[in-house]
Amino acid sequence: MTSPAPVHLALDGSRVDGSLFTSITDFARATPWLNTPVELSTNLGLGVFAVLMVVGWWRARRRDDSAMALALAAPVSVVAAFAVAEVIKKFVAEGRPCRALPHDYYVDACPAPGDYAFPSGHTAVAAATAAALFLLDRRLGAIAAVCALLEGFTRVYVGDHYPHDVLGAVVIAGLVALVAAQALRGLVRPLVSRLRTGGALRSLPTAHPAAPDAAG
């Protein structure tokens, strides 16, 4: 007996905010000098979020166990948020804008038919990083949030996503990352404490808090 095929919504995103998408891609058409820098930054820019998480861990080494636990939980939270976004993407099955609006201007090539649009995976990573870092360090979280907004804009500018794909990714990934980071902090904190007092981290002087933790 064969198992039933998965259910897909097959959303047509052009009916949601196709006109706004066209306005943004018209701007891309009018700024050809900006196309290449934006196309490069929309992919390479994800490295910024990895760097911010490393900076968060570096700064957390001299804070309390809770901060260090959050720093270690951040990348796991981002992966969890991205995974949830990908599951939702397969369920919603929203076609890419290039298929619904073929006459619009596109910086990027049209992805394969099975590569769906909602929510934006790039933006999900960016928003999840910002949310996880905000719990750890508000300044780093604010920097990550600005970078996430820029990342989301570039996803629409190059024509890969509708604006609602970006907004949905921010809401979904941000919430998942916040919940996951908080849950993981409780699980990881006892391990961090043991490692700092008698384990591997004890040999690293800067991996031990110098003073009581202050709010980020």
mmCIF file with all atom_site columns, C-alpha atoms in Angstrom:
data_model
loop_
_atom_site.group_PDB
_atom_site.id
_atom_site.type_symbol
_atom_site.label_atom_id
_atom_site.label_alt_id
_atom_site.label_comp_id
_atom_site.label_asym_id
_atom_site.label_entity_id
_atom_site.label_seq_id
_atom_site.pdbx_PDB_ins_code
_atom_site.Cartn_x
_atom_site.Cartn_y
_atom_site.Cartn_z
_atom_site.occupancy
_atom_site.B_iso_or_equiv
_atom_site.pdbx_formal_charge
_atom_site.auth_seq_id
_atom_site.auth_comp_id
_atom_site.auth_asym_id
_atom_site.auth_atom_id
_atom_site.pdbx_PDB_model_num
ATOM 1   C CA . MET A 1 1   ? 0.000  0.000  0.000   1.00 0.00 ? 1   MET A CA 1
ATOM 2   C CA . THR A 1 2   ? 1.485  3.334  -1.029  1.00 0.00 ? 2   THR A CA 1
ATOM 3   C CA . SER A 1 3   ? 1.601  6.202  1.446   1.00 0.00 ? 3   SER A CA 1
ATOM 4   C CA . PRO A 1 4   ? -0.428 9.335  0.573   1.00 0.00 ? 4   PRO A CA 1
ATOM 5   C CA . ALA A 1 5   ? 1.445  12.192 -1.050  1.00 0.00 ? 5   ALA A CA 1
ATOM 6   C CA . PRO A 1 6   ? 2.242  15.152 1.204   1.00 0.00 ? 6   PRO A CA 1
ATOM 7   C CA . VAL A 1 7   ? -0.273 17.992 1.140   1.00 0.00 ? 7   VAL A CA 1
ATOM 8   C CA . HIS A 1 8   ? 0.927  21.299 -0.326  1.00 0.00 ? 8   HIS A CA 1
ATOM 9   C CA . LEU A 1 9   ? -0.879 24.639 -0.258  1.00 0.00 ? 9   LEU A CA 1
ATOM 10  C CA . ALA A 1 10  ? 0.732  25.851 -3.503  1.00 0.00 ? 10  ALA A CA 1
ATOM 11  C CA . LEU A 1 11  ? 0.372  29.523 -2.544  1.00 0.00 ? 11  LEU A CA 1
ATOM 12  C CA . ASP A 1 12  ? 0.551  32.138 -5.309  1.00 0.00 ? 12  ASP A CA 1
ATOM 13  C CA . GLY A 1 13  ? 2.545  34.856 -3.602  1.00 0.00 ? 13  GLY A CA 1
ATOM 14  C CA . SER A 1 14  ? 2.005  37.384 -6.378  1.00 0.00 ? 14  SER A CA 1
ATOM 15  C CA . ARG A 1 15  ? -1.553 37.854 -5.112  1.00 0.00 ? 15  ARG A CA 1
ATOM 16  C CA . VAL A 1 16  ? -0.279 38.900 -1.693  1.00 0.00 ? 16  VAL A CA 1
ATOM 17  C CA . ASP A 1 17  ? 2.180  41.685 -2.496  1.00 0.00 ? 17  ASP A CA 1
ATOM 18  C CA . GLY A 1 18  ? 3.179  41.222 -6.103  1.00 0.00 ? 18  GLY A CA 1
ATOM 19  C CA . SER A 1 19  ? 2.862  44.948 -6.829  1.00 0.00 ? 19  SER A CA 1
ATOM 20  C CA . LEU A 1 20  ? 5.284  45.837 -4.031  1.00 0.00 ? 20  LEU A CA 1
ATOM 21  C CA . PHE A 1 21  ? 7.675  43.179 -5.282  1.00 0.00 ? 21  PHE A CA 1
ATOM 22  C CA . THR A 1 22  ? 7.524  44.676 -8.773  1.00 0.00 ? 22  THR A CA 1
ATOM 23  C CA . SER A 1 23  ? 8.226  48.148 -7.391  1.00 0.00 ? 23  SER A CA 1
ATOM 24  C CA . ILE A 1 24  ? 11.382 46.886 -5.678  1.00 0.00 ? 24  ILE A CA 1
ATOM 25  C CA . THR A 1 25  ? 12.597 44.962 -8.715  1.00 0.00 ? 25  THR A CA 1
ATOM 26  C CA . ASP A 1 26  ? 11.908 48.032 -10.870 1.00 0.00 ? 26  ASP A CA 1
ATOM 27  C CA . PHE A 1 27  ? 14.283 49.845 -8.533  1.00 0.00 ? 27  PHE A CA 1
ATOM 28  C CA . ALA A 1 28  ? 16.829 47.087 -9.176  1.00 0.00 ? 28  ALA A CA 1
ATOM 29  C CA . ARG A 1 29  ? 16.320 47.579 -12.914 1.00 0.00 ? 29  ARG A CA 1
ATOM 30  C CA . ALA A 1 30  ? 16.986 51.307 -12.502 1.00 0.00 ? 30  ALA A CA 1
ATOM 31  C CA . THR A 1 31  ? 20.185 50.734 -10.471 1.00 0.00 ? 31  THR A CA 1
ATOM 32  C CA . PRO A 1 32  ? 22.258 48.263 -12.530 1.00 0.00 ? 32  PRO A CA 1
ATOM 33  C CA . TRP A 1 33  ? 25.449 49.515 -10.859 1.00 0.00 ? 33  TRP A CA 1
ATOM 34  C CA . LEU A 1 34  ? 24.067 48.163 -7.562  1.00 0.00 ? 34  LEU A CA 1
ATOM 35  C CA . ASN A 1 35  ? 23.075 44.730 -8.862  1.00 0.00 ? 35  ASN A CA 1
ATOM 36  C CA . THR A 1 36  ? 26.430 42.972 -8.506  1.00 0.00 ? 36  THR A CA 1
ATOM 37  C CA . PRO A 1 37  ? 27.240 44.285 -4.996  1.00 0.00 ? 37  PRO A CA 1
ATOM 38  C CA . VAL A 1 38  ? 23.774 43.304 -3.761  1.00 0.00 ? 38  VAL A CA 1
ATOM 39  C CA . GLU A 1 39  ? 23.943 39.894 -5.424  1.00 0.00 ? 39  GLU A CA 1
ATOM 40  C CA . LEU A 1 40  ? 27.261 39.209 -3.721  1.00 0.00 ? 40  LEU A CA 1
ATOM 41  C CA . SER A 1 41  ? 26.156 40.533 -0.349  1.00 0.00 ? 41  SER A CA 1
ATOM 42  C CA . THR A 1 42  ? 22.905 38.559 -0.242  1.00 0.00 ? 42  THR A CA 1
ATOM 43  C CA . ASN A 1 43  ? 24.894 35.303 -0.044  1.00 0.00 ? 43  ASN A CA 1
ATOM 44  C CA . LEU A 1 44  ? 28.227 36.331 1.440   1.00 0.00 ? 44  LEU A CA 1
ATOM 45  C CA . GLY A 1 45  ? 26.429 38.492 3.988   1.00 0.00 ? 45  GLY A CA 1
ATOM 46  C CA . LEU A 1 46  ? 25.406 35.374 5.908   1.00 0.00 ? 46  LEU A CA 1
ATOM 47  C CA . GLY A 1 47  ? 29.021 35.150 7.038   1.00 0.00 ? 47  GLY A CA 1
ATOM 48  C CA . VAL A 1 48  ? 28.449 38.335 9.049   1.00 0.00 ? 48  VAL A CA 1
ATOM 49  C CA . PHE A 1 49  ? 25.998 36.485 11.276  1.00 0.00 ? 49  PHE A CA 1
ATOM 50  C CA . ALA A 1 50  ? 28.494 33.705 11.912  1.00 0.00 ? 50  ALA A CA 1
ATOM 51  C CA . VAL A 1 51  ? 31.069 36.323 12.909  1.00 0.00 ? 51  VAL A CA 1
ATOM 52  C CA . LEU A 1 52  ? 28.578 38.010 15.248  1.00 0.00 ? 52  LEU A CA 1
ATOM 53  C CA . MET A 1 53  ? 27.907 34.704 17.000  1.00 0.00 ? 53  MET A CA 1
ATOM 54  C CA . VAL A 1 54  ? 31.647 34.161 17.458  1.00 0.00 ? 54  VAL A CA 1
ATOM 55  C CA . VAL A 1 55  ? 31.939 37.665 18.908  1.00 0.00 ? 55  VAL A CA 1
ATOM 56  C CA . GLY A 1 56  ? 29.028 36.875 21.227  1.00 0.00 ? 56  GLY A CA 1
ATOM 57  C CA . TRP A 1 57  ? 30.784 33.743 22.463  1.00 0.00 ? 57  TRP A CA 1
ATOM 58  C CA . TRP A 1 58  ? 34.071 35.652 22.915  1.00 0.00 ? 58  TRP A CA 1
ATOM 59  C CA . ARG A 1 59  ? 32.397 38.307 25.038  1.00 0.00 ? 59  ARG A CA 1
ATOM 60  C CA . ALA A 1 60  ? 30.425 35.712 27.020  1.00 0.00 ? 60  ALA A CA 1
ATOM 61  C CA . ARG A 1 61  ? 33.595 33.937 28.181  1.00 0.00 ? 61  ARG A CA 1
ATOM 62  C CA . ARG A 1 62  ? 34.063 36.482 30.957  1.00 0.00 ? 62  ARG A CA 1
ATOM 63  C CA . ARG A 1 63  ? 30.401 36.573 31.915  1.00 0.00 ? 63  ARG A CA 1
ATOM 64  C CA . ASP A 1 64  ? 28.396 34.134 33.996  1.00 0.00 ? 64  ASP A CA 1
ATOM 65  C CA . ASP A 1 65  ? 27.406 30.571 33.155  1.00 0.00 ? 65  ASP A CA 1
ATOM 66  C CA . SER A 1 66  ? 24.022 31.652 31.850  1.00 0.00 ? 66  SER A CA 1
ATOM 67  C CA . ALA A 1 67  ? 25.597 33.984 29.288  1.00 0.00 ? 67  ALA A CA 1
ATOM 68  C CA . MET A 1 68  ? 28.045 31.338 28.148  1.00 0.00 ? 68  MET A CA 1
ATOM 69  C CA . ALA A 1 69  ? 25.186 28.843 27.824  1.00 0.00 ? 69  ALA A CA 1
ATOM 70  C CA . LEU A 1 70  ? 23.290 31.315 25.631  1.00 0.00 ? 70  LEU A CA 1
ATOM 71  C CA . ALA A 1 71  ? 26.382 31.870 23.491  1.00 0.00 ? 71  ALA A CA 1
ATOM 72  C CA . LEU A 1 72  ? 26.712 28.132 22.918  1.00 0.00 ? 72  LEU A CA 1
ATOM 73  C CA . ALA A 1 73  ? 22.980 27.754 22.317  1.00 0.00 ? 73  ALA A CA 1
ATOM 74  C CA . ALA A 1 74  ? 22.844 30.517 19.690  1.00 0.00 ? 74  ALA A CA 1
ATOM 75  C CA . PRO A 1 75  ? 24.081 28.523 16.665  1.00 0.00 ? 75  PRO A CA 1
ATOM 76  C CA . VAL A 1 76  ? 21.901 25.535 17.591  1.00 0.00 ? 76  VAL A CA 1
ATOM 77  C CA . SER A 1 77  ? 18.901 27.865 17.849  1.00 0.00 ? 77  SER A CA 1
ATOM 78  C CA . VAL A 1 78  ? 19.644 29.264 14.403  1.00 0.00 ? 78  VAL A CA 1
ATOM 79  C CA . VAL A 1 79  ? 19.825 25.758 12.912  1.00 0.00 ? 79  VAL A CA 1
ATOM 80  C CA . ALA A 1 80  ? 16.524 24.865 14.595  1.00 0.00 ? 80  ALA A CA 1
ATOM 81  C CA . ALA A 1 81  ? 14.848 28.009 13.234  1.00 0.00 ? 81  ALA A CA 1
ATOM 82  C CA . PHE A 1 82  ? 16.146 27.333 9.735   1.00 0.00 ? 82  PHE A CA 1
ATOM 83  C CA . ALA A 1 83  ? 14.905 23.733 9.897   1.00 0.00 ? 83  ALA A CA 1
ATOM 84  C CA . VAL A 1 84  ? 11.415 24.864 10.915  1.00 0.00 ? 84  VAL A CA 1
ATOM 85  C CA . ALA A 1 85  ? 11.409 27.424 8.100   1.00 0.00 ? 85  ALA A CA 1
ATOM 86  C CA . GLU A 1 86  ? 12.362 24.735 5.583   1.00 0.00 ? 86  GLU A CA 1
ATOM 87  C CA . VAL A 1 87  ? 9.557  22.437 6.743   1.00 0.00 ? 87  VAL A CA 1
ATOM 88  C CA . ILE A 1 88  ? 7.052  25.273 6.393   1.00 0.00 ? 88  ILE A CA 1
ATOM 89  C CA . LYS A 1 89  ? 8.487  26.087 2.957   1.00 0.00 ? 89  LYS A CA 1
ATOM 90  C CA . LYS A 1 90  ? 7.757  22.551 1.726   1.00 0.00 ? 90  LYS A CA 1
ATOM 91  C CA . PHE A 1 91  ? 4.224  22.665 3.128   1.00 0.00 ? 91  PHE A CA 1
ATOM 92  C CA . VAL A 1 92  ? 3.292  26.098 1.748   1.00 0.00 ? 92  VAL A CA 1
ATOM 93  C CA . ALA A 1 93  ? 4.960  25.356 -1.612  1.00 0.00 ? 93  ALA A CA 1
ATOM 94  C CA . GLU A 1 94  ? 4.843  28.937 -2.787  1.00 0.00 ? 94  GLU A CA 1
ATOM 95  C CA . GLY A 1 95  ? 6.344  29.309 -6.263  1.00 0.00 ? 95  GLY A CA 1
ATOM 96  C CA . ARG A 1 96  ? 9.186  31.740 -6.763  1.00 0.00 ? 96  ARG A CA 1
ATOM 97  C CA . PRO A 1 97  ? 8.303  35.209 -8.070  1.00 0.00 ? 97  PRO A CA 1
ATOM 98  C CA . CYS A 1 98  ? 10.093 34.519 -11.357 1.00 0.00 ? 98  CYS A CA 1
ATOM 99  C CA . ARG A 1 99  ? 7.414  31.950 -12.206 1.00 0.00 ? 99  ARG A CA 1
ATOM 100 C CA . ALA A 1 100 ? 4.378  34.036 -11.277 1.00 0.00 ? 100 ALA A CA 1
ATOM 101 C CA . LEU A 1 101 ? 5.771  37.344 -12.607 1.00 0.00 ? 101 LEU A CA 1
ATOM 102 C CA . PRO A 1 102 ? 8.021  36.343 -15.497 1.00 0.00 ? 102 PRO A CA 1
ATOM 103 C CA . HIS A 1 103 ? 8.119  39.838 -17.016 1.00 0.00 ? 103 HIS A CA 1
ATOM 104 C CA . ASP A 1 104 ? 9.600  41.499 -13.921 1.00 0.00 ? 104 ASP A CA 1
ATOM 105 C CA . TYR A 1 105 ? 13.292 42.275 -13.625 1.00 0.00 ? 105 TYR A CA 1
ATOM 106 C CA . TYR A 1 106 ? 15.485 39.681 -11.862 1.00 0.00 ? 106 TYR A CA 1
ATOM 107 C CA . VAL A 1 107 ? 19.098 39.968 -10.775 1.00 0.00 ? 107 VAL A CA 1
ATOM 108 C CA . ASP A 1 108 ? 19.327 36.273 -9.839  1.00 0.00 ? 108 ASP A CA 1
ATOM 109 C CA . ALA A 1 109 ? 18.536 33.360 -12.122 1.00 0.00 ? 109 ALA A CA 1
ATOM 110 C CA . CYS A 1 110 ? 15.207 31.634 -11.557 1.00 0.00 ? 110 CYS A CA 1
ATOM 111 C CA . PRO A 1 111 ? 15.585 28.722 -9.083  1.00 0.00 ? 111 PRO A CA 1
ATOM 112 C CA . ALA A 1 112 ? 14.371 25.201 -9.833  1.00 0.00 ? 112 ALA A CA 1
ATOM 113 C CA . PRO A 1 113 ? 10.581 24.616 -9.609  1.00 0.00 ? 113 PRO A CA 1
ATOM 114 C CA . GLY A 1 114 ? 10.883 22.664 -6.346  1.00 0.00 ? 114 GLY A CA 1
ATOM 115 C CA . ASP A 1 115 ? 12.820 25.452 -4.659  1.00 0.00 ? 115 ASP A CA 1
ATOM 116 C CA . TYR A 1 116 ? 9.982  27.290 -2.943  1.00 0.00 ? 116 TYR A CA 1
ATOM 117 C CA . ALA A 1 117 ? 9.836  30.869 -1.705  1.00 0.00 ? 117 ALA A CA 1
ATOM 118 C CA . PHE A 1 118 ? 7.974  31.158 1.629   1.00 0.00 ? 118 PHE A CA 1
ATOM 119 C CA . PRO A 1 119 ? 9.611  31.772 4.029   1.00 0.00 ? 119 PRO A CA 1
ATOM 120 C CA . SER A 1 120 ? 13.005 33.113 2.978   1.00 0.00 ? 120 SER A CA 1
ATOM 121 C CA . GLY A 1 121 ? 15.769 30.796 4.207   1.00 0.00 ? 121 GLY A CA 1
ATOM 122 C CA . HIS A 1 122 ? 18.458 33.480 4.127   1.00 0.00 ? 122 HIS A CA 1
ATOM 123 C CA . THR A 1 123 ? 16.277 35.843 6.138   1.00 0.00 ? 123 THR A CA 1
ATOM 124 C CA . ALA A 1 124 ? 15.395 33.045 8.558   1.00 0.00 ? 124 ALA A CA 1
ATOM 125 C CA . VAL A 1 125 ? 19.078 32.562 9.392   1.00 0.00 ? 125 VAL A CA 1
ATOM 126 C CA . ALA A 1 126 ? 19.559 36.307 9.788   1.00 0.00 ? 126 ALA A CA 1
ATOM 127 C CA . ALA A 1 127 ? 16.491 36.844 11.977  1.00 0.00 ? 127 ALA A CA 1
ATOM 128 C CA . ALA A 1 128 ? 17.222 33.801 14.138  1.00 0.00 ? 128 ALA A CA 1
ATOM 129 C CA . THR A 1 129 ? 20.752 35.036 14.753  1.00 0.00 ? 129 THR A CA 1
ATOM 130 C CA . ALA A 1 130 ? 19.486 38.475 15.738  1.00 0.00 ? 130 ALA A CA 1
ATOM 131 C CA . ALA A 1 131 ? 16.931 36.977 18.143  1.00 0.00 ? 131 ALA A CA 1
ATOM 132 C CA . ALA A 1 132 ? 19.420 34.599 19.795  1.00 0.00 ? 132 ALA A CA 1
ATOM 133 C CA . LEU A 1 133 ? 22.053 37.317 20.129  1.00 0.00 ? 133 LEU A CA 1
ATOM 134 C CA . PHE A 1 134 ? 19.539 39.760 21.609  1.00 0.00 ? 134 PHE A CA 1
ATOM 135 C CA . LEU A 1 135 ? 19.103 37.413 24.567  1.00 0.00 ? 135 LEU A CA 1
ATOM 136 C CA . LEU A 1 136 ? 22.863 37.293 24.986  1.00 0.00 ? 136 LEU A CA 1
ATOM 137 C CA . ASP A 1 137 ? 23.967 40.849 24.226  1.00 0.00 ? 137 ASP A CA 1
ATOM 138 C CA . ARG A 1 138 ? 21.580 43.617 23.250  1.00 0.00 ? 138 ARG A CA 1
ATOM 139 C CA . ARG A 1 139 ? 24.189 45.582 21.335  1.00 0.00 ? 139 ARG A CA 1
ATOM 140 C CA . LEU A 1 140 ? 25.170 42.597 19.247  1.00 0.00 ? 140 LEU A CA 1
ATOM 141 C CA . GLY A 1 141 ? 21.497 41.786 18.818  1.00 0.00 ? 141 GLY A CA 1
ATOM 142 C CA . ALA A 1 142 ? 20.802 45.297 17.527  1.00 0.00 ? 142 ALA A CA 1
ATOM 143 C CA . ILE A 1 143 ? 23.676 45.053 15.044  1.00 0.00 ? 143 ILE A CA 1
ATOM 144 C CA . ALA A 1 144 ? 22.419 41.673 13.886  1.00 0.00 ? 144 ALA A CA 1
ATOM 145 C CA . ALA A 1 145 ? 18.882 43.055 13.543  1.00 0.00 ? 145 ALA A CA 1
ATOM 146 C CA . VAL A 1 146 ? 20.051 45.841 11.224  1.00 0.00 ? 146 VAL A CA 1
ATOM 147 C CA . CYS A 1 147 ? 22.023 43.315 9.175   1.00 0.00 ? 147 CYS A CA 1
ATOM 148 C CA . ALA A 1 148 ? 18.953 41.063 9.065   1.00 0.00 ? 148 ALA A CA 1
ATOM 149 C CA . LEU A 1 149 ? 16.831 43.893 7.661   1.00 0.00 ? 149 LEU A CA 1
ATOM 150 C CA . LEU A 1 150 ? 19.435 44.498 4.976   1.00 0.00 ? 150 LEU A CA 1
ATOM 151 C CA . GLU A 1 151 ? 19.576 40.784 4.217   1.00 0.00 ? 151 GLU A CA 1
ATOM 152 C CA . GLY A 1 152 ? 15.813 40.664 3.839   1.00 0.00 ? 152 GLY A CA 1
ATOM 153 C CA . PHE A 1 153 ? 15.823 43.633 1.479   1.00 0.00 ? 153 PHE A CA 1
ATOM 154 C CA . THR A 1 154 ? 18.487 42.061 -0.729  1.00 0.00 ? 154 THR A CA 1
ATOM 155 C CA . ARG A 1 155 ? 16.396 38.891 -1.052  1.00 0.00 ? 155 ARG A CA 1
ATOM 156 C CA . VAL A 1 156 ? 13.593 40.928 -2.622  1.00 0.00 ? 156 VAL A CA 1
ATOM 157 C CA . TYR A 1 157 ? 15.953 43.177 -4.603  1.00 0.00 ? 157 TYR A CA 1
ATOM 158 C CA . VAL A 1 158 ? 17.555 40.238 -6.442  1.00 0.00 ? 158 VAL A CA 1
ATOM 159 C CA . GLY A 1 159 ? 14.091 38.807 -7.123  1.00 0.00 ? 159 GLY A CA 1
ATOM 160 C CA . ASP A 1 160 ? 14.289 35.611 -5.086  1.00 0.00 ? 160 ASP A CA 1
ATOM 161 C CA . HIS A 1 161 ? 11.499 36.434 -2.640  1.00 0.00 ? 161 HIS A CA 1
ATOM 162 C CA . TYR A 1 162 ? 8.350  38.464 -2.140  1.00 0.00 ? 162 TYR A CA 1
ATOM 163 C CA . PRO A 1 163 ? 8.300  40.938 0.773   1.00 0.00 ? 163 PRO A CA 1
ATOM 164 C CA . HIS A 1 164 ? 5.937  38.661 2.718   1.00 0.00 ? 164 HIS A CA 1
ATOM 165 C CA . ASP A 1 165 ? 8.478  35.833 2.400   1.00 0.00 ? 165 ASP A CA 1
ATOM 166 C CA . VAL A 1 166 ? 10.939 38.014 4.266   1.00 0.00 ? 166 VAL A CA 1
ATOM 167 C CA . LEU A 1 167 ? 8.429  39.169 6.881   1.00 0.00 ? 167 LEU A CA 1
ATOM 168 C CA . GLY A 1 168 ? 7.265  35.611 7.480   1.00 0.00 ? 168 GLY A CA 1
ATOM 169 C CA . ALA A 1 169 ? 10.843 34.444 7.930   1.00 0.00 ? 169 ALA A CA 1
ATOM 170 C CA . VAL A 1 170 ? 11.503 37.170 10.501  1.00 0.00 ? 170 VAL A CA 1
ATOM 171 C CA . VAL A 1 171 ? 8.446  36.222 12.570  1.00 0.00 ? 171 VAL A CA 1
ATOM 172 C CA . ILE A 1 172 ? 8.829  32.434 12.326  1.00 0.00 ? 172 ILE A CA 1
ATOM 173 C CA . ALA A 1 173 ? 12.601 32.195 12.752  1.00 0.00 ? 173 ALA A CA 1
ATOM 174 C CA . GLY A 1 174 ? 12.738 34.903 15.391  1.00 0.00 ? 174 GLY A CA 1
ATOM 175 C CA . LEU A 1 175 ? 10.170 33.171 17.593  1.00 0.00 ? 175 LEU A CA 1
ATOM 176 C CA . VAL A 1 176 ? 11.685 29.714 17.138  1.00 0.00 ? 176 VAL A CA 1
ATOM 177 C CA . ALA A 1 177 ? 15.169 31.006 17.947  1.00 0.00 ? 177 ALA A CA 1
ATOM 178 C CA . LEU A 1 178 ? 13.970 32.797 21.093  1.00 0.00 ? 178 LEU A CA 1
ATOM 179 C CA . VAL A 1 179 ? 12.187 29.708 22.404  1.00 0.00 ? 179 VAL A CA 1
ATOM 180 C CA . ALA A 1 180 ? 15.012 27.355 21.447  1.00 0.00 ? 180 ALA A CA 1
ATOM 181 C CA . ALA A 1 181 ? 17.726 29.565 22.963  1.00 0.00 ? 181 ALA A CA 1
ATOM 182 C CA . GLN A 1 182 ? 15.851 29.876 26.251  1.00 0.00 ? 182 GLN A CA 1
ATOM 183 C CA . ALA A 1 183 ? 15.243 26.127 26.427  1.00 0.00 ? 183 ALA A CA 1
ATOM 184 C CA . LEU A 1 184 ? 18.809 25.242 25.515  1.00 0.00 ? 184 LEU A CA 1
ATOM 185 C CA . ARG A 1 185 ? 20.221 27.686 28.048  1.00 0.00 ? 185 ARG A CA 1
ATOM 186 C CA . GLY A 1 186 ? 18.594 25.700 30.839  1.00 0.00 ? 186 GLY A CA 1
ATOM 187 C CA . LEU A 1 187 ? 19.993 22.456 29.461  1.00 0.00 ? 187 LEU A CA 1
ATOM 188 C CA . VAL A 1 188 ? 23.511 23.710 28.731  1.00 0.00 ? 188 VAL A CA 1
ATOM 189 C CA . ARG A 1 189 ? 24.110 25.847 31.811  1.00 0.00 ? 189 ARG A CA 1
ATOM 190 C CA . PRO A 1 190 ? 24.885 22.944 34.215  1.00 0.00 ? 190 PRO A CA 1
ATOM 191 C CA . LEU A 1 191 ? 27.382 21.546 31.698  1.00 0.00 ? 191 LEU A CA 1
ATOM 192 C CA . VAL A 1 192 ? 29.072 24.948 31.344  1.00 0.00 ? 192 VAL A CA 1
ATOM 193 C CA . SER A 1 193 ? 29.333 25.189 35.105  1.00 0.00 ? 193 SER A CA 1
ATOM 194 C CA . ARG A 1 194 ? 30.967 21.767 35.391  1.00 0.00 ? 194 ARG A CA 1
ATOM 195 C CA . LEU A 1 195 ? 33.419 22.476 32.584  1.00 0.00 ? 195 LEU A CA 1
ATOM 196 C CA . ARG A 1 196 ? 34.414 25.794 34.120  1.00 0.00 ? 196 ARG A CA 1
ATOM 197 C CA . THR A 1 197 ? 35.010 24.385 37.588  1.00 0.00 ? 197 THR A CA 1
ATOM 198 C CA . GLY A 1 198 ? 36.783 21.178 36.731  1.00 0.00 ? 198 GLY A CA 1
ATOM 199 C CA . GLY A 1 199 ? 36.686 20.410 33.063  1.00 0.00 ? 199 GLY A CA 1
ATOM 200 C CA . ALA A 1 200 ? 38.071 21.509 29.739  1.00 0.00 ? 200 ALA A CA 1
ATOM 201 C CA . LEU A 1 201 ? 37.235 25.189 30.114  1.00 0.00 ? 201 LEU A CA 1
ATOM 202 C CA . ARG A 1 202 ? 39.193 25.533 33.336  1.00 0.00 ? 202 ARG A CA 1
ATOM 203 C CA . SER A 1 203 ? 42.462 25.675 31.398  1.00 0.00 ? 203 SER A CA 1
ATOM 204 C CA . LEU A 1 204 ? 41.278 28.789 29.550  1.00 0.00 ? 204 LEU A CA 1
ATOM 205 C CA . PRO A 1 205 ? 41.642 31.811 31.866  1.00 0.00 ? 205 PRO A CA 1
ATOM 206 C CA . THR A 1 206 ? 39.366 33.985 29.782  1.00 0.00 ? 206 THR A CA 1
ATOM 207 C CA . ALA A 1 207 ? 36.644 31.311 29.785  1.00 0.00 ? 207 ALA A CA 1
ATOM 208 C CA . HIS A 1 208 ? 35.829 32.108 33.400  1.00 0.00 ? 208 HIS A CA 1
ATOM 209 C CA . PRO A 1 209 ? 33.750 35.145 34.428  1.00 0.00 ? 209 PRO A CA 1
ATOM 210 C CA . ALA A 1 210 ? 35.773 38.025 35.857  1.00 0.00 ? 210 ALA A CA 1
ATOM 211 C CA . ALA A 1 211 ? 32.844 39.712 37.576  1.00 0.00 ? 211 ALA A CA 1
ATOM 212 C CA . PRO A 1 212 ? 29.104 39.285 38.162  1.00 0.00 ? 212 PRO A CA 1
ATOM 213 C CA . ASP A 1 213 ? 27.223 39.410 34.880  1.00 0.00 ? 213 ASP A CA 1
ATOM 214 C CA . ALA A 1 214 ? 25.534 42.604 33.762  1.00 0.00 ? 214 ALA A CA 1
ATOM 215 C CA . ALA A 1 215 ? 22.686 42.988 31.309  1.00 0.00 ? 215 ALA A CA 1
ATOM 216 C CA . GLY A 1 216 ? 23.757 43.077 27.687  1.00 0.00 ? 216 GLY A CA 1
#
